[in-house]
Structures are given as structure tokens and as C-alpha cells.
Amino acid sequence: MNTDAYAIPKMRKIKHLMKIARMKRNLHERNSISKVEDELSVVCSGVLKILKVNHVILRLRLNRSVRDLSGRVDRLEGMMRWMTERMAASAGMDIPVFPGPGHHQDPQDPGGHA
């Protein structure tokens, strides 16, 4: 009986110490996890900033490319018009094949549409 009376408080103390150890370990793990989360958030925010910057650069490059391509298309259309008119002129025709800018307007009413 004496051993049981001595063992129960000792078991309680051991359980209490194990509980404290678990709490400390959990606290340490939580701190470690929060540190890792902080580091990840810093890295992720850096990556997001880089992605945002890259997105802006890519959008600017695409805008420039589209502008450049539209300018090339305009030049090609002009060249096609010129070549077709030259070919028509060499065949004896004296009229422009492609109407110039404003072809949709009524010649009698320059401000209005046909």
C-alpha cells in the first residue's frame, strides 16, 4: 500500500512533466511553423511582386507588338493599294482600284456619310 501511495503522486508528476514537455514541443513547433510561414509569406510576396512586374512588362511588350503589327498591316495595305493601282495604270486603266481614306463619305457632303 505504501508503494501505491508513493507511485500515484509520482505518476501524476511524470504525466504533468510529460504534458509540460508536450506543450513546450508544441509551442516550439508552432513557433517554428510560424517562422516558416513568415519566411514563406516574405518569399511569396517577393515572387508575387516579381510576377506583377513581369506581368506589366509582358503587357507593355504585347501592346508594343500589337501596335507594331497594326502599323505593318497598314503599310502592307498601302503597298498593296499602290501596286494594284500601278498594275491597273500599266494596263491602261486610269481609276484607283482601292478608294482612299474617306471612301465611305459622300463627295457632295464631306461631313456626312454615304
mmCIF file of C-alpha atoms in Angstrom:
data_model
loop_
_atom_site.group_PDB
_atom_site.id
_atom_site.type_symbol
_atom_site.label_atom_id
_atom_site.label_comp_id
_atom_site.label_asym_id
_atom_site.label_seq_id
_atom_site.Cartn_x
_atom_site.Cartn_y
_atom_site.Cartn_z
ATOM 1 C CA MET A 1 0.000 0.000 0.000
ATOM 2 C CA ASN A 2 2.777 2.263 0.803
ATOM 3 C CA THR A 3 4.244 1.760 -2.682
ATOM 4 C CA ASP A 4 0.905 2.574 -4.305
ATOM 5 C CA ALA A 5 0.595 5.731 -2.286
ATOM 6 C CA TYR A 6 4.058 6.720 -3.414
ATOM 7 C CA ALA A 7 3.574 5.642 -7.076
ATOM 8 C CA ILE A 8 0.375 7.602 -7.726
ATOM 9 C CA PRO A 9 1.826 11.056 -6.995
ATOM 10 C CA LYS A 10 4.973 10.111 -8.909
ATOM 11 C CA MET A 11 2.855 9.031 -11.921
ATOM 12 C CA ARG A 12 0.926 12.271 -11.683
ATOM 13 C CA LYS A 13 4.175 14.199 -11.613
ATOM 14 C CA ILE A 14 5.503 12.259 -14.603
ATOM 15 C CA LYS A 15 2.264 12.851 -16.507
ATOM 16 C CA HIS A 16 2.421 16.512 -15.586
ATOM 17 C CA LEU A 17 6.050 16.773 -16.753
ATOM 18 C CA MET A 18 5.211 14.943 -19.981
ATOM 19 C CA LYS A 19 2.302 17.309 -20.521
ATOM 20 C CA ILE A 20 4.621 20.290 -19.993
ATOM 21 C CA ALA A 21 7.169 18.753 -22.374
ATOM 22 C CA ARG A 22 4.432 18.216 -24.983
ATOM 23 C CA MET A 23 3.252 21.782 -24.523
ATOM 24 C CA LYS A 24 6.809 23.090 -24.936
ATOM 25 C CA ARG A 25 7.330 20.918 -28.002
ATOM 26 C CA ASN A 26 4.024 22.086 -29.457
ATOM 27 C CA LEU A 27 4.928 25.674 -28.686
ATOM 28 C CA HIS A 28 8.335 25.204 -30.326
ATOM 29 C CA GLU A 29 6.710 23.558 -33.340
ATOM 30 C CA ARG A 30 4.167 26.341 -33.551
ATOM 31 C CA ASN A 31 6.933 28.931 -33.351
ATOM 32 C CA SER A 32 8.905 27.077 -35.995
ATOM 33 C CA ILE A 33 5.836 26.818 -38.183
ATOM 34 C CA SER A 34 5.053 30.486 -37.741
ATOM 35 C CA LYS A 35 8.673 31.334 -38.611
ATOM 36 C CA VAL A 36 8.432 29.176 -41.720
ATOM 37 C CA GLU A 37 5.087 30.771 -42.573
ATOM 38 C CA ASP A 38 6.633 34.220 -42.157
ATOM 39 C CA GLU A 39 9.545 33.264 -44.394
ATOM 40 C CA LEU A 40 7.156 31.780 -46.948
ATOM 41 C CA SER A 41 4.995 34.890 -46.903
ATOM 42 C CA VAL A 42 8.079 37.048 -47.492
ATOM 43 C CA VAL A 43 9.217 34.782 -50.328
ATOM 44 C CA CYS A 44 5.700 34.595 -51.775
ATOM 45 C CA SER A 45 5.226 38.335 -51.581
ATOM 46 C CA GLY A 46 8.556 38.762 -53.349
ATOM 47 C CA VAL A 47 7.515 36.272 -56.009
ATOM 48 C CA LEU A 48 4.149 37.999 -56.373
ATOM 49 C CA LYS A 49 5.878 41.346 -56.767
ATOM 50 C CA ILE A 50 8.146 39.832 -59.417
ATOM 51 C CA LEU A 51 5.128 38.287 -61.154
ATOM 52 C CA LYS A 52 3.297 41.621 -61.084
ATOM 53 C CA VAL A 53 6.333 43.393 -62.528
ATOM 54 C CA ASN A 54 6.740 40.693 -65.177
ATOM 55 C CA HIS A 55 3.027 40.981 -65.982
ATOM 56 C CA VAL A 56 3.373 44.730 -66.527
ATOM 57 C CA ILE A 57 6.473 44.250 -68.686
ATOM 58 C CA LEU A 58 4.775 41.496 -70.684
ATOM 59 C CA ARG A 59 1.661 43.643 -71.161
ATOM 60 C CA LEU A 60 3.812 46.567 -72.352
ATOM 61 C CA ARG A 61 5.681 44.292 -74.757
ATOM 62 C CA LEU A 62 2.418 42.868 -76.089
ATOM 63 C CA ASN A 63 0.983 46.367 -76.551
ATOM 64 C CA ARG A 64 4.096 47.400 -78.468
ATOM 65 C CA SER A 65 3.929 44.235 -80.572
ATOM 66 C CA VAL A 66 0.272 44.813 -81.421
ATOM 67 C CA ARG A 67 0.973 48.443 -82.311
ATOM 68 C CA ASP A 68 3.931 47.367 -84.431
ATOM 69 C CA LEU A 69 1.875 44.680 -86.182
ATOM 70 C CA SER A 70 -1.010 47.063 -86.851
ATOM 71 C CA GLY A 71 1.473 49.524 -88.357
ATOM 72 C CA ARG A 72 2.888 46.767 -90.539
ATOM 73 C CA VAL A 73 -0.598 45.779 -91.690
ATOM 74 C CA ASP A 74 -1.337 49.415 -92.569
ATOM 75 C CA ARG A 75 1.896 49.640 -94.556
ATOM 76 C CA LEU A 76 1.154 46.348 -96.340
ATOM 77 C CA GLU A 77 -2.344 47.540 -97.247
ATOM 78 C CA GLY A 78 -0.900 50.780 -98.597
ATOM 79 C CA MET A 79 1.711 48.884 -100.586
ATOM 80 C CA MET A 80 -0.954 46.526 -101.988
ATOM 81 C CA ARG A 81 -3.096 49.506 -102.975
ATOM 82 C CA TRP A 82 -0.145 51.213 -104.658
ATOM 83 C CA MET A 83 0.928 48.047 -106.518
ATOM 84 C CA THR A 84 -2.617 47.319 -107.694
ATOM 85 C CA GLU A 85 -3.085 50.892 -108.892
ATOM 86 C CA ARG A 86 0.273 50.751 -110.716
ATOM 87 C CA MET A 87 -0.702 47.470 -112.368
ATOM 88 C CA ALA A 88 -4.078 48.923 -113.365
ATOM 89 C CA ALA A 89 -2.362 52.062 -114.728
ATOM 90 C CA SER A 90 0.058 49.958 -116.767
ATOM 91 C CA ALA A 91 -2.938 48.096 -118.205
ATOM 92 C CA GLY A 92 -4.414 51.400 -119.369
ATOM 93 C CA MET A 93 -6.909 51.963 -116.574
ATOM 94 C CA ASP A 94 -6.921 55.433 -115.079
ATOM 95 C CA ILE A 95 -9.018 54.836 -111.972
ATOM 96 C CA PRO A 96 -7.817 53.911 -108.496
ATOM 97 C CA VAL A 97 -8.645 50.296 -107.686
ATOM 98 C CA PHE A 98 -8.867 50.866 -103.959
ATOM 99 C CA PRO A 99 -10.570 54.022 -102.765
ATOM 100 C CA GLY A 100 -8.503 56.173 -100.467
ATOM 101 C CA PRO A 101 -9.338 57.236 -96.943
ATOM 102 C CA GLY A 102 -12.847 58.577 -96.536
ATOM 103 C CA HIS A 103 -14.267 56.414 -99.336
ATOM 104 C CA HIS A 104 -17.398 55.868 -97.269
ATOM 105 C CA GLN A 105 -18.215 59.603 -97.355
ATOM 106 C CA ASP A 106 -20.494 61.259 -99.885
ATOM 107 C CA PRO A 107 -18.370 63.531 -102.149
ATOM 108 C CA GLN A 108 -21.201 66.121 -102.226
ATOM 109 C CA ASP A 109 -21.358 66.169 -98.413
ATOM 110 C CA PRO A 110 -17.812 65.849 -96.980
ATOM 111 C CA GLY A 111 -19.083 65.876 -93.396
ATOM 112 C CA GLY A 112 -21.727 63.195 -93.893
ATOM 113 C CA HIS A 113 -21.713 59.523 -94.703
ATOM 114 C CA ALA A 114 -22.968 57.909 -97.896
#
